[in-house]
């Protein structure tokens, strides 16, 4: 009998005093108290986990501390919420290197060697720590209606909600008067920052919804391109998306030579030069890379997809990576058919979706169709980055409220950017999203953001298993943040996914997936035995 | 090295429930991997491993929370936890212009633990703890996300504490009671407890009134080695050399543990005699190796004629208040509730007798 006999109360509290059957029922549940601390451990596994922690401690006590720390820092950690597997991964690292104090570094296979050049020069870990003058210590989020704003700011928020509520009820005349009143109030508030700035965009979007519902929210192709590039430079959200996805793709492609990346929205191809460069530096030589870029057909007839492809090919040539590009023009992802992607039999496929899946949510069928054909390609990895927000609730007021807080936070983070004109022009990129969420409906409303939890459920149901993003991606995402002067950005790990946010409100979430193996075919049913009951 | 290479884990296992043992051991081992002998800290890995939770404006078990920026310049943020008022039509929208209520609602300014280096206000364990305080004390809790060592040494954490105190005291919407004031308490565990004392010291020199302070397993120390440090070294999750590392990371470089921030009643400390120091509740765990320093703190307060209540929990280890699975947890929560609400009762009496 170990030290944990039945008399010591366990986490569920009531187990020791209740009947054995209720104990059995609870055994397969996650320990509720540890869950409140952020850890998922099944009650039935508690003893096992405790034993493994003990074993880990024994290893650590018998290893010099410098080596323990080096091991910890070189190891890629995954999903600390799953405490059992985290402890196990450390155990296997220590076990592997136990009694081999001098060869530990060579035994840890880690992609950080060649991905370090992805965006920055590789510097030893301790150098970064020592030179932290103002480290990102992940402060918490500020809500739009925070106490730091003056009275008119708070009043504006209340009025916006009241106006949105009257819009939802169909009371056009009240909504209209409220909009007029808010415009006047706006003139008394500082419009260049904080609530004044955000309110302006939302008032504008509300008035569009009421009076110009047919108006299109996007700018011209030229404008969109300018806004995108400025947003890309002014804040880290897009770079985080590209960078994290690339890291995951690189890891998934490790050991393979015939690679095919399918990009769900090529845009200006900004994600790919870094990947191409990283592949060029791969030990053992670069593989063959094909990129298929999906994007809308250019209105003026000129093949913009091909143009980007040519630039990428040029870059690939300059670093000796064998490269091929194909553009697939489609106005919607559900118009794409798998045969258009021409996936070769020997190719290892990565599907990359940066803020595209939510656009399919105007019809459940569209998303199901696309997820099904993604799966049919048997991709090695599917990288998904989405806005971490609930902007697709059925009720307008809920969408409005959510997006008000979400974009307030995002504008807050932009405010901290000092580069001009990036900052002002970047706002147009955001304004376009606000406009779409608030003033559009039906198929026109494409910015149907949903939170990570919902995406996890959808992807799980469609036959995908999560691939965890680890501490290496986390660390490098943090290093990306050091390029941005603003203090409030933070990267967080959440059960194998990474989020980037401002003052701890996550705004963008990145996750990676693989197709679950096909279930085995149903066994051929055997005929029921002929039963004779004799009396 | 104390204890040699033999892992002496048997004592801890017999005094705490299994899930507590797992939680605290997990922290212990993870933290070992983060502290480097050269005094630096693996901040990236620390943030990766720390389990965090977002604020939630939707009430859960009668408590909702939101984050506020207190000082943009230092990125000082706090998480505010509010009880859902029984009579309010729209919970979740904080009426930032009106006082909380005509009944007294205590405001507890909370400083999380982590030996000055670990955890944040949005760490899951502390979010959970703060929510419990709201429910038990019917109070508003403001959890301060102070700057941590070794990147930010003394006095950053205290400066942040003072900034938070000033901020709380000047919020019209945190006022309550017929006297329409902000009724403030300080509370903290581990390094948070140390911050509580040091912020209270500064408050005494200002015109800010603190109704009371609560120190849970507060971190104090000194250059000498006390009996409890020697006897309990390495036995209940904590080793003396780890404690030393954290002091070296927090105190000014080159300074020693007799610095008054660490050792308020030591050779470099000062007497609090004659000062209007708030009444205090100090909780000491009987299996915490720094208890001699904590008891010396209580003695120091008593000698100076201050109102201090000591709650000594014989078989409690560090972190016992993190999970509600032991009697000490409930004892301490009851004491804290009494401590905080007794003022409310007194004020009520005062106010009704003033009519």
Tab-separated table of N, CA and C in Angstrom, chain A residues 64-155:
chain	number	residue	atom	x	y	z
A	64	UNK	N	23.502	17.537	-13.197
A	64	UNK	CA	23.936	18.897	-12.850
A	64	UNK	C	22.947	19.923	-13.387
A	65	UNK	N	22.720	20.992	-12.629
A	65	UNK	CA	21.632	21.907	-12.986
A	65	UNK	C	21.842	22.592	-14.331
A	66	UNK	N	23.101	22.858	-14.701
A	66	UNK	CA	23.313	23.525	-15.990
A	66	UNK	C	22.812	22.633	-17.107
A	67	UNK	N	23.031	21.327	-16.937
A	67	UNK	CA	22.603	20.399	-17.974
A	67	UNK	C	21.078	20.286	-17.997
A	68	UNK	N	20.473	20.253	-16.804
A	68	UNK	CA	18.999	20.204	-16.752
A	68	UNK	C	18.412	21.369	-17.508
A	69	UNK	N	18.967	22.540	-17.246
A	69	UNK	CA	18.403	23.732	-17.850
A	69	UNK	C	18.646	23.779	-19.341
A	70	UNK	N	19.810	23.323	-19.751
A	70	UNK	CA	20.087	23.297	-21.177
A	70	UNK	C	19.123	22.356	-21.867
A	71	UNK	N	18.894	21.231	-21.215
A	71	UNK	CA	17.965	20.229	-21.748
A	71	UNK	C	16.574	20.822	-21.858
A	72	UNK	N	16.175	21.506	-20.797
A	72	UNK	CA	14.830	22.093	-20.775
A	72	UNK	C	14.703	23.126	-21.867
A	73	UNK	N	15.782	23.863	-22.078
A	73	UNK	CA	15.698	24.943	-23.047
A	73	UNK	C	15.816	24.425	-24.476
A	74	UNK	N	16.532	23.324	-24.688
A	74	UNK	CA	16.645	22.764	-26.028
A	74	UNK	C	15.439	21.918	-26.407
A	75	UNK	N	14.823	21.329	-25.409
A	75	UNK	CA	13.668	20.469	-25.699
A	75	UNK	C	12.514	21.320	-26.197
A	76	UNK	N	11.751	20.757	-27.111
A	76	UNK	CA	10.528	21.442	-27.509
A	76	UNK	C	9.410	20.945	-26.594
A	77	UNK	N	8.784	21.844	-25.877
A	77	UNK	CA	7.695	21.477	-24.980
A	77	UNK	C	6.369	21.642	-25.692
A	78	UNK	N	5.451	20.733	-25.438
A	78	UNK	CA	4.128	20.821	-26.042
A	78	UNK	C	3.047	20.762	-24.991
A	79	UNK	N	1.995	21.594	-25.217
A	79	UNK	CA	0.748	21.469	-24.474
A	79	UNK	C	0.907	21.150	-22.984
A	80	UNK	N	1.366	22.116	-22.209
A	80	UNK	CA	1.559	21.861	-20.776
A	80	UNK	C	0.283	21.518	-20.025
A	81	UNK	N	-0.884	21.821	-20.613
A	81	UNK	CA	-2.145	21.471	-19.952
A	81	UNK	C	-2.254	19.960	-19.766
A	82	UNK	N	-1.737	19.223	-20.745
A	82	UNK	CA	-1.731	17.770	-20.627
A	82	UNK	C	-0.503	17.393	-19.802
A	83	UNK	N	-0.665	17.500	-18.506
A	83	UNK	CA	0.476	17.382	-17.593
A	83	UNK	C	1.196	16.055	-17.752
A	84	UNK	N	0.413	14.982	-17.887
A	84	UNK	CA	1.012	13.645	-17.986
A	84	UNK	C	1.985	13.575	-19.158
A	85	UNK	N	1.569	14.061	-20.311
A	85	UNK	CA	2.458	13.915	-21.467
A	85	UNK	C	3.622	14.892	-21.383
A	86	UNK	N	3.423	16.034	-20.711
A	86	UNK	CA	4.552	16.957	-20.554
A	86	UNK	C	5.639	16.318	-19.687
A	87	UNK	N	5.186	15.714	-18.585
A	87	UNK	CA	6.146	15.059	-17.696
A	87	UNK	C	6.857	13.926	-18.443
A	88	UNK	N	6.075	13.165	-19.211
A	88	UNK	CA	6.661	12.064	-19.976
A	88	UNK	C	7.704	12.552	-20.965
A	89	UNK	N	7.413	13.657	-21.651
A	89	UNK	CA	8.362	14.137	-22.660
A	89	UNK	C	9.661	14.544	-21.982
A	90	UNK	N	9.561	15.148	-20.787
A	90	UNK	CA	10.786	15.510	-20.070
A	90	UNK	C	11.515	14.261	-19.599
A	91	UNK	N	10.745	13.286	-19.144
A	91	UNK	CA	11.338	12.029	-18.684
A	91	UNK	C	12.136	11.379	-19.792
A	92	UNK	N	11.562	11.374	-20.998
A	92	UNK	CA	12.278	10.693	-22.075
A	92	UNK	C	13.513	11.485	-22.472
A	93	UNK	N	13.450	12.818	-22.349
A	93	UNK	CA	14.642	13.622	-22.638
A	93	UNK	C	15.739	13.310	-21.643
A	94	UNK	N	15.352	13.261	-20.358
A	94	UNK	CA	16.357	12.981	-19.330
A	94	UNK	C	16.868	11.557	-19.428
A	95	UNK	N	15.954	10.644	-19.679
A	95	UNK	CA	16.309	9.251	-19.765
A	95	UNK	C	17.320	9.038	-20.881
A	96	UNK	N	17.013	9.685	-22.001
A	96	UNK	CA	17.836	9.562	-23.187
A	96	UNK	C	19.234	10.087	-22.943
A	97	UNK	N	19.295	11.140	-22.105
A	97	UNK	CA	20.588	11.784	-21.913
A	97	UNK	C	21.238	11.440	-20.587
A	98	UNK	N	20.564	10.597	-19.820
A	98	UNK	CA	21.093	10.194	-18.529
A	98	UNK	C	22.376	9.420	-18.747
A	99	UNK	N	23.374	9.735	-17.928
A	99	UNK	CA	24.666	9.067	-18.072
A	99	UNK	C	25.401	9.438	-19.342
A	100	UNK	N	24.859	10.396	-20.093
A	100	UNK	CA	25.597	10.860	-21.257
A	100	UNK	C	25.712	12.375	-21.185
A	101	UNK	N	26.355	12.880	-20.148
A	101	UNK	CA	26.329	14.326	-19.920
A	101	UNK	C	26.934	15.141	-21.048
A	102	UNK	N	27.799	14.542	-21.871
A	102	UNK	CA	28.463	15.373	-22.879
A	102	UNK	C	27.837	15.292	-24.245
A	103	UNK	N	26.937	14.363	-24.452
A	103	UNK	CA	26.393	14.252	-25.802
A	103	UNK	C	24.951	14.711	-25.879
A	104	UNK	N	24.480	15.382	-24.820
A	104	UNK	CA	23.048	15.709	-24.808
A	104	UNK	C	22.659	16.610	-25.961
A	105	UNK	N	23.509	17.555	-26.326
A	105	UNK	CA	23.089	18.519	-27.348
A	105	UNK	C	22.904	17.854	-28.704
A	106	UNK	N	23.725	16.846	-29.004
A	106	UNK	CA	23.603	16.243	-30.323
A	106	UNK	C	22.402	15.320	-30.420
A	107	UNK	N	21.914	14.856	-29.271
A	107	UNK	CA	20.820	13.905	-29.345
A	107	UNK	C	19.468	14.582	-29.474
A	108	UNK	N	19.402	15.887	-29.164
A	108	UNK	CA	18.096	16.546	-29.235
A	108	UNK	C	17.870	17.033	-30.662
A	109	UNK	N	16.983	16.429	-31.369
A	109	UNK	CA	16.752	16.893	-32.738
A	109	UNK	C	15.729	18.007	-32.685
A	110	UNK	N	16.090	19.115	-33.187
A	110	UNK	CA	15.247	20.284	-33.041
A	110	UNK	C	15.423	21.144	-34.278
A	111	UNK	N	14.329	21.613	-34.795
A	111	UNK	CA	14.431	22.369	-36.032
A	111	UNK	C	14.938	23.787	-35.840
A	112	UNK	N	15.161	24.168	-34.560
A	112	UNK	CA	15.536	25.564	-34.337
A	112	UNK	C	16.836	25.914	-35.029
A	113	UNK	N	17.674	24.905	-35.335
A	113	UNK	CA	18.940	25.202	-36.014
A	113	UNK	C	18.727	25.952	-37.316
A	114	UNK	N	17.912	25.358	-38.209
A	114	UNK	CA	17.816	26.056	-39.476
A	114	UNK	C	16.629	26.988	-39.560
A	115	UNK	N	15.732	26.905	-38.613
A	115	UNK	CA	14.647	27.866	-38.662
A	115	UNK	C	15.026	29.152	-37.945
A	116	UNK	N	16.147	29.102	-37.225
A	116	UNK	CA	16.563	30.313	-36.524
A	116	UNK	C	16.787	31.438	-37.517
A	117	UNK	N	17.206	31.088	-38.722
A	117	UNK	CA	17.455	32.136	-39.709
A	117	UNK	C	16.195	32.590	-40.414
A	118	UNK	N	15.095	32.053	-39.988
A	118	UNK	CA	13.832	32.395	-40.628
A	118	UNK	C	13.639	33.909	-40.667
A	119	UNK	N	13.821	34.545	-39.531
A	119	UNK	CA	13.641	35.984	-39.501
A	119	UNK	C	14.764	36.712	-38.782
A	120	UNK	N	15.472	36.029	-37.941
A	120	UNK	CA	16.472	36.710	-37.112
A	120	UNK	C	17.769	35.935	-37.110
A	121	UNK	N	18.803	36.602	-36.667
A	121	UNK	CA	20.047	35.857	-36.510
A	121	UNK	C	19.921	35.009	-35.261
A	122	UNK	N	20.531	33.845	-35.261
A	122	UNK	CA	20.357	32.999	-34.078
A	122	UNK	C	21.311	33.462	-32.993
A	123	UNK	N	20.735	33.722	-31.828
A	123	UNK	CA	21.565	34.125	-30.700
A	123	UNK	C	21.313	33.152	-29.567
A	124	UNK	N	22.330	32.907	-28.783
A	124	UNK	CA	22.099	31.957	-27.685
A	124	UNK	C	21.053	32.504	-26.733
A	125	UNK	N	20.320	31.596	-26.155
A	125	UNK	CA	19.201	31.933	-25.298
A	125	UNK	C	19.564	32.905	-24.187
A	126	UNK	N	20.660	32.635	-23.504
A	126	UNK	CA	20.959	33.437	-22.322
A	126	UNK	C	21.250	34.875	-22.693
A	127	UNK	N	21.785	35.106	-23.883
A	127	UNK	CA	22.091	36.469	-24.304
A	127	UNK	C	20.817	37.291	-24.349
A	128	UNK	N	19.739	36.678	-24.856
A	128	UNK	CA	18.475	37.410	-24.933
A	128	UNK	C	18.031	37.810	-23.532
A	129	UNK	N	18.087	36.863	-22.591
A	129	UNK	CA	17.603	37.136	-21.231
A	129	UNK	C	18.403	38.276	-20.620
A	130	UNK	N	19.733	38.195	-20.718
A	130	UNK	CA	20.578	39.209	-20.073
A	130	UNK	C	20.304	40.587	-20.632
A	131	UNK	N	19.957	40.659	-21.899
A	131	UNK	CA	19.807	41.970	-22.493
A	131	UNK	C	18.382	42.471	-22.552
A	132	UNK	N	17.524	41.818	-21.811
A	132	UNK	CA	16.152	42.295	-21.712
A	132	UNK	C	16.152	43.608	-20.957
A	133	UNK	N	15.841	44.680	-21.618
A	133	UNK	CA	15.678	45.917	-20.858
A	133	UNK	C	14.212	46.063	-20.475
A	134	UNK	N	13.360	45.821	-21.442
A	134	UNK	CA	11.938	45.837	-21.100
A	134	UNK	C	11.278	44.637	-21.746
A	135	UNK	N	11.292	43.510	-21.028
A	135	UNK	CA	10.799	42.273	-21.638
A	135	UNK	C	9.285	42.260	-21.744
A	136	UNK	N	8.773	41.479	-22.680
A	136	UNK	CA	7.320	41.363	-22.736
A	136	UNK	C	6.843	40.505	-21.572
A	137	UNK	N	6.265	41.142	-20.567
A	137	UNK	CA	5.838	40.303	-19.448
A	137	UNK	C	4.347	40.033	-19.509
A	138	UNK	N	3.813	40.122	-20.695
A	138	UNK	CA	2.442	39.692	-20.944
A	138	UNK	C	1.435	40.314	-20.003
A	139	UNK	N	1.322	41.622	-20.025
A	139	UNK	CA	0.297	42.248	-19.193
A	139	UNK	C	-1.098	41.946	-19.723
A	140	UNK	N	-2.089	42.362	-18.998
A	140	UNK	CA	-3.462	41.957	-19.310
A	140	UNK	C	-4.161	42.961	-20.221
A	141	UNK	N	-5.282	42.562	-20.747
A	141	UNK	CA	-6.002	43.377	-21.731
A	141	UNK	C	-6.760	44.527	-21.117
A	142	UNK	N	-6.914	45.572	-21.862
A	142	UNK	CA	-7.788	46.656	-21.429
A	142	UNK	C	-9.067	46.560	-22.230
A	143	UNK	N	-10.160	46.651	-21.533
A	143	UNK	CA	-11.454	46.615	-22.191
A	143	UNK	C	-11.779	48.008	-22.697
A	144	UNK	N	-12.539	48.116	-23.796
A	144	UNK	CA	-12.802	49.422	-24.392
A	144	UNK	C	-13.353	50.409	-23.387
A	145	UNK	N	-14.324	50.021	-22.599
A	145	UNK	CA	-14.945	50.959	-21.679
A	145	UNK	C	-14.210	50.975	-20.353
A	146	UNK	N	-12.888	50.967	-20.385
A	146	UNK	CA	-12.094	50.915	-19.160
A	146	UNK	C	-12.230	52.213	-18.385
A	147	UNK	N	-11.948	52.111	-17.085
A	147	UNK	CA	-12.141	53.255	-16.222
A	147	UNK	C	-11.229	54.419	-16.568
A	148	UNK	N	-10.168	54.178	-17.370
A	148	UNK	CA	-9.260	55.262	-17.700
A	148	UNK	C	-9.864	56.264	-18.679
A	149	UNK	N	-10.953	55.901	-19.377
A	149	UNK	CA	-11.554	56.818	-20.347
A	149	UNK	C	-12.428	57.834	-19.657
A	150	UNK	N	-12.549	59.011	-20.289
A	150	UNK	CA	-13.390	60.034	-19.694
A	150	UNK	C	-14.851	59.698	-19.909
A	151	UNK	N	-15.714	60.515	-19.259
A	151	UNK	CA	-17.152	60.251	-19.312
A	151	UNK	C	-17.726	60.147	-20.715
A	152	UNK	N	-17.349	61.041	-21.626
A	152	UNK	CA	-17.978	60.983	-22.951
A	152	UNK	C	-17.603	59.717	-23.692
A	153	UNK	N	-16.416	59.205	-23.413
A	153	UNK	CA	-16.022	57.940	-24.018
A	153	UNK	C	-16.968	56.833	-23.584
A	154	UNK	N	-17.250	56.790	-22.284
A	154	UNK	CA	-18.135	55.751	-21.744
A	154	UNK	C	-19.533	55.926	-22.299
A	155	UNK	N	-19.946	57.196	-22.378
A	155	UNK	CA	-21.264	57.468	-22.905
A	155	UNK	C	-21.373	56.981	-24.338
